[in-house]
PDB file of C-alpha atoms in Angstrom:
ATOM      1  CA  UNK A   1      -0.038   0.195  -0.175  1.00 51.00           C
ATOM      2  CA  UNK A   2       3.208   2.397   0.560  1.00 59.00           C
ATOM      3  CA  UNK A   3       4.214   2.226  -3.223  1.00 58.00           C
ATOM      4  CA  UNK A   4       0.211   3.292  -4.294  1.00 50.00           C
ATOM      5  CA  UNK A   5       0.476   6.185  -2.031  1.00 53.00           C
ATOM      6  CA  UNK A   6       3.925   7.357  -3.067  1.00 57.00           C
ATOM      7  CA  UNK A   7       2.532   7.093  -6.697  1.00 53.00           C
ATOM      8  CA  UNK A   8      -0.719   8.974  -5.658  1.00 49.00           C
ATOM      9  CA  UNK A   9       1.078  11.622  -3.726  1.00 51.00           C
ATOM     10  CA  UNK A  10       3.398  12.015  -7.008  1.00 53.00           C
ATOM     11  CA  UNK A  11       0.114  12.842  -8.807  1.00 48.00           C
ATOM     12  CA  UNK A  12      -1.007  15.606  -6.655  1.00 48.00           C
ATOM     13  CA  UNK A  13       1.013  18.244  -8.614  1.00 56.00           C
ATOM     14  CA  UNK A  14       0.386  16.977 -12.159  1.00 72.00           C
ATOM     15  CA  UNK A  15      -2.289  18.836 -13.959  1.00 81.00           C
ATOM     16  CA  UNK A  16      -3.694  16.489 -17.025  1.00 90.00           C
ATOM     17  CA  UNK A  17      -4.133  18.117 -20.181  1.00 93.00           C
ATOM     18  CA  UNK A  18      -4.203  18.006 -23.560  1.00 95.00           C
ATOM     19  CA  UNK A  19      -3.277  20.648 -26.676  1.00 96.00           C
ATOM     20  CA  UNK A  20      -4.777  20.343 -29.865  1.00 97.00           C
ATOM     21  CA  UNK A  21      -4.732  22.744 -33.010  1.00 96.00           C
ATOM     22  CA  UNK A  22      -6.300  23.610 -35.911  1.00 96.00           C
ATOM     23  CA  UNK A  23      -5.368  26.167 -38.830  1.00 93.00           C
ATOM     24  CA  UNK A  24      -7.029  29.231 -37.003  1.00 94.00           C
ATOM     25  CA  UNK A  25      -6.330  27.927 -33.067  1.00 96.00           C
ATOM     26  CA  UNK A  26      -5.530  26.010 -30.109  1.00 96.00           C
ATOM     27  CA  UNK A  27      -7.534  23.894 -28.120  1.00 97.00           C
ATOM     28  CA  UNK A  28      -6.141  23.377 -24.459  1.00 96.00           C
ATOM     29  CA  UNK A  29      -8.536  20.830 -22.641  1.00 97.00           C
ATOM     30  CA  UNK A  30      -7.713  20.620 -18.574  1.00 95.00           C
ATOM     31  CA  UNK A  31      -8.834  18.362 -16.429  1.00 93.00           C
ATOM     32  CA  UNK A  32      -9.761  20.080 -13.080  1.00 91.00           C
ATOM     33  CA  UNK A  33     -12.153  17.729 -11.461  1.00 88.00           C
ATOM     34  CA  UNK A  34     -15.097  19.422  -9.094  1.00 88.00           C
ATOM     35  CA  UNK A  35     -14.475  23.061 -11.012  1.00 91.00           C
ATOM     36  CA  UNK A  36     -17.029  25.003 -12.224  1.00 91.00           C
ATOM     37  CA  UNK A  37     -17.548  27.961 -13.978  1.00 92.00           C
ATOM     38  CA  UNK A  38     -17.855  30.061 -11.008  1.00 93.00           C
ATOM     39  CA  UNK A  39     -14.833  28.611  -9.415  1.00 93.00           C
ATOM     40  CA  UNK A  40     -12.100  29.370 -12.145  1.00 95.00           C
ATOM     41  CA  UNK A  41     -10.097  32.354 -13.882  1.00 95.00           C
ATOM     42  CA  UNK A  42      -8.393  31.958 -16.943  1.00 96.00           C
ATOM     43  CA  UNK A  43      -5.610  34.681 -18.021  1.00 95.00           C
ATOM     44  CA  UNK A  44      -3.348  34.902 -20.846  1.00 93.00           C
ATOM     45  CA  UNK A  45      -0.006  36.690 -21.486  1.00 90.00           C
ATOM     46  CA  UNK A  46       2.017  37.203 -24.094  1.00 86.00           C
ATOM     47  CA  UNK A  47       3.550  33.573 -23.627  1.00 92.00           C
ATOM     48  CA  UNK A  48       1.739  31.878 -20.824  1.00 94.00           C
ATOM     49  CA  UNK A  49      -2.129  30.611 -19.729  1.00 94.00           C
ATOM     50  CA  UNK A  50      -2.581  31.131 -16.461  1.00 95.00           C
ATOM     51  CA  UNK A  51      -5.498  28.998 -14.467  1.00 95.00           C
ATOM     52  CA  UNK A  52      -6.689  29.352 -11.335  1.00 95.00           C
ATOM     53  CA  UNK A  53      -9.202  27.216  -9.666  1.00 92.00           C
ATOM     54  CA  UNK A  54     -10.936  26.312  -6.491  1.00 91.00           C
ATOM     55  CA  UNK A  55     -13.261  23.156  -5.658  1.00 84.00           C
ATOM     56  CA  UNK A  56     -15.113  22.356  -2.672  1.00 83.00           C
ATOM     57  CA  UNK A  57     -14.207  19.694  -0.660  1.00 80.00           C
ATOM     58  CA  UNK A  58     -16.901  17.121  -0.736  1.00 78.00           C
ATOM     59  CA  UNK A  59     -18.264  15.938   2.886  1.00 81.00           C
ATOM     60  CA  UNK A  60     -16.507  12.700   3.838  1.00 82.00           C
ATOM     61  CA  UNK A  61     -20.090  11.547   5.447  1.00 88.00           C
ATOM     62  CA  UNK A  62     -19.118   8.523   7.504  1.00 93.00           C
ATOM     63  CA  UNK A  63     -15.420   8.492   6.225  1.00 91.00           C
ATOM     64  CA  UNK A  64     -12.566  10.570   7.822  1.00 87.00           C
ATOM     65  CA  UNK A  65      -9.793  11.420   5.635  1.00 82.00           C
ATOM     66  CA  UNK A  66      -6.614   9.557   6.150  1.00 86.00           C
ATOM     67  CA  UNK A  67      -4.421  11.574   3.422  1.00 82.00           C
ATOM     68  CA  UNK A  68      -5.629  14.222   0.977  1.00 78.00           C
ATOM     69  CA  UNK A  69      -4.325  14.599  -2.298  1.00 74.00           C
ATOM     70  CA  UNK A  70      -6.814  16.317  -4.299  1.00 74.00           C
ATOM     71  CA  UNK A  71      -5.657  20.025  -3.819  1.00 77.00           C
ATOM     72  CA  UNK A  72      -8.933  22.415  -3.151  1.00 84.00           C
ATOM     73  CA  UNK A  73      -6.717  25.507  -4.712  1.00 86.00           C
ATOM     74  CA  UNK A  74      -5.443  24.663  -8.242  1.00 88.00           C
ATOM     75  CA  UNK A  75      -2.953  27.229 -10.194  1.00 91.00           C
ATOM     76  CA  UNK A  76      -1.728  26.214 -13.583  1.00 91.00           C
ATOM     77  CA  UNK A  77       0.637  28.114 -15.616  1.00 92.00           C
ATOM     78  CA  UNK A  78       0.636  26.479 -19.155  1.00 93.00           C
ATOM     79  CA  UNK A  79       3.281  27.773 -22.066  1.00 94.00           C
ATOM     80  CA  UNK A  80       1.403  29.450 -25.109  1.00 94.00           C
ATOM     81  CA  UNK A  81       2.608  28.453 -28.751  1.00 93.00           C
ATOM     82  CA  UNK A  82       4.757  31.348 -30.078  1.00 92.00           C
ATOM     83  CA  UNK A  83       1.986  32.120 -32.723  1.00 93.00           C
ATOM     84  CA  UNK A  84      -1.189  32.197 -30.037  1.00 94.00           C
ATOM     85  CA  UNK A  85      -2.635  35.455 -29.833  1.00 92.00           C
ATOM     86  CA  UNK A  86      -3.620  36.238 -25.945  1.00 89.00           C
ATOM     87  CA  UNK A  87      -6.557  38.437 -27.384  1.00 90.00           C
ATOM     88  CA  UNK A  88     -10.074  36.483 -27.977  1.00 91.00           C
ATOM     89  CA  UNK A  89      -9.994  33.402 -25.570  1.00 94.00           C
ATOM     90  CA  UNK A  90     -13.185  31.539 -25.621  1.00 96.00           C
ATOM     91  CA  UNK A  91     -13.357  29.480 -22.195  1.00 96.00           C
ATOM     92  CA  UNK A  92     -15.553  26.654 -21.263  1.00 96.00           C
ATOM     93  CA  UNK A  93     -15.704  24.254 -18.249  1.00 96.00           C
ATOM     94  CA  UNK A  94     -18.285  21.182 -18.103  1.00 95.00           C
ATOM     95  CA  UNK A  95     -18.205  18.759 -15.583  1.00 92.00           C
ATOM     96  CA  UNK A  96     -14.527  19.442 -14.547  1.00 91.00           C
ATOM     97  CA  UNK A  97     -13.230  19.710 -17.750  1.00 95.00           C
ATOM     98  CA  UNK A  98     -11.840  23.340 -18.643  1.00 96.00           C
ATOM     99  CA  UNK A  99     -11.522  23.848 -22.495  1.00 97.00           C
ATOM    100  CA  UNK A 100      -9.633  27.062 -23.386  1.00 97.00           C
ATOM    101  CA  UNK A 101      -9.727  28.149 -27.387  1.00 97.00           C
ATOM    102  CA  UNK A 102      -6.635  30.388 -27.927  1.00 96.00           C
ATOM    103  CA  UNK A 103      -6.744  31.783 -31.470  1.00 95.00           C
ATOM    104  CA  UNK A 104      -3.900  31.826 -33.700  1.00 94.00           C
ATOM    105  CA  UNK A 105      -2.011  34.840 -35.025  1.00 89.00           C
ATOM    106  CA  UNK A 106      -1.995  35.522 -38.547  1.00 78.00           C
ATOM    107  CA  UNK A 107       1.499  34.578 -40.002  1.00 68.00           C
ATOM    108  CA  UNK A 108       3.890  37.328 -39.624  1.00 61.00           C
ATOM    109  CA  UNK A 109       6.880  35.677 -40.895  1.00 59.00           C
ATOM    110  CA  UNK A 110       5.945  34.106 -44.113  1.00 63.00           C
ATOM    111  CA  UNK A 111       5.014  36.841 -46.669  1.00 66.00           C
ATOM    112  CA  UNK A 112       5.477  36.501 -50.544  1.00 76.00           C
ATOM    113  CA  UNK A 113       7.034  39.924 -51.974  1.00 79.00           C
ATOM    114  CA  UNK A 114       6.150  40.425 -56.068  1.00 82.00           C
ATOM    115  CA  UNK A 115       9.728  41.500 -57.471  1.00 86.00           C
ATOM    116  CA  UNK A 116       9.375  43.965 -60.372  1.00 84.00           C
ATOM    117  CA  UNK A 117      11.735  44.059 -63.096  1.00 86.00           C
ATOM    118  CA  UNK A 118      13.456  47.753 -63.282  1.00 82.00           C
ATOM    119  CA  UNK A 119      16.330  49.832 -62.467  1.00 79.00           C
ATOM    120  CA  UNK A 120      16.999  51.091 -59.462  1.00 69.00           C
ATOM    121  CA  UNK A 121      18.218  54.080 -57.913  1.00 68.00           C
ATOM    122  CA  UNK A 122      22.068  53.784 -59.079  1.00 63.00           C
ATOM    123  CA  UNK A 123      21.206  51.934 -62.378  1.00 55.00           C
ATOM    124  CA  UNK A 124      23.860  52.171 -64.437  1.00 53.00           C
ATOM    125  CA  UNK A 125      23.763  52.710 -68.244  1.00 53.00           C
ATOM    126  CA  UNK A 126      25.435  50.392 -71.196  1.00 52.00           C
ATOM    127  CA  UNK A 127      27.744  53.646 -72.051  1.00 53.00           C
ATOM    128  CA  UNK A 128      29.040  53.571 -68.614  1.00 53.00           C
ATOM    129  CA  UNK A 129      32.897  52.879 -68.535  1.00 53.00           C
ATOM    130  CA  UNK A 130      32.672  50.964 -64.884  1.00 54.00           C
ATOM    131  CA  UNK A 131      33.072  54.310 -63.083  1.00 53.00           C
ATOM    132  CA  UNK A 132      30.683  54.639 -60.231  1.00 53.00           C
ATOM    133  CA  UNK A 133      30.746  58.728 -60.051  1.00 54.00           C
ATOM    134  CA  UNK A 134      27.869  60.607 -60.829  1.00 59.00           C
ATOM    135  CA  UNK A 135      29.789  63.597 -60.556  1.00 60.00           C
ATOM    136  CA  UNK A 136      31.342  65.858 -63.288  1.00 60.00           C
ATOM    137  CA  UNK A 137      34.439  67.344 -62.651  1.00 61.00           C
ATOM    138  CA  UNK A 138      34.476  70.079 -65.579  1.00 64.00           C
ATOM    139  CA  UNK A 139      31.191  71.225 -64.156  1.00 61.00           C
ATOM    140  CA  UNK A 140      31.801  74.038 -61.709  1.00 62.00           C
ATOM    141  CA  UNK A 141      28.627  74.028 -60.300  1.00 63.00           C
ATOM    142  CA  UNK A 142      28.917  70.509 -59.566  1.00 59.00           C
ATOM    143  CA  UNK A 143      28.589  70.556 -55.289  1.00 60.00           C
ATOM    144  CA  UNK A 144      31.331  67.706 -54.996  1.00 57.00           C
ATOM    145  CA  UNK A 145      33.541  69.763 -57.039  1.00 53.00           C
ATOM    146  CA  UNK A 146      32.868  73.438 -56.206  1.00 53.00           C
ATOM    147  CA  UNK A 147      35.102  73.382 -52.738  1.00 55.00           C
ATOM    148  CA  UNK A 148      37.816  71.218 -53.873  1.00 54.00           C
ATOM    149  CA  UNK A 149      41.075  72.432 -53.412  1.00 57.00           C
ATOM    150  CA  UNK A 150      43.533  71.550 -56.167  1.00 56.00           C
ATOM    151  CA  UNK A 151      45.985  69.375 -56.084  1.00 54.00           C
TER     152      UNK A 151
END
């Protein structure tokens, strides 16, 4: 019986959840036995899903507790995927099963940009002899040669 108690004690800190995904959202399914919609709050930050829940301890009736491993307060801190949006969460709880729908942000990093053929700002002509200077040393009005000192 001692091994069973040790195994049960190890489970006390574990929160069982599934993370599912679709093209537009993620779905967290979290087991929170005894939790109702009045006893749970869900918050999302930029990278975390924070769940605070409480449950009432049932009346043991003719029994008395030998050990308690089901907490009455549960704090769950789950990571959010990189493309999850903290805005627009949909949260439901039914018979101790909490479902949180987290929208996905539109893809930000994969954008196709059409490239048009043309001459850029520094387009060279076929007549250029390979020089990259656009100044004319014989033009006295050229700003690059006006203030130049003779060599």
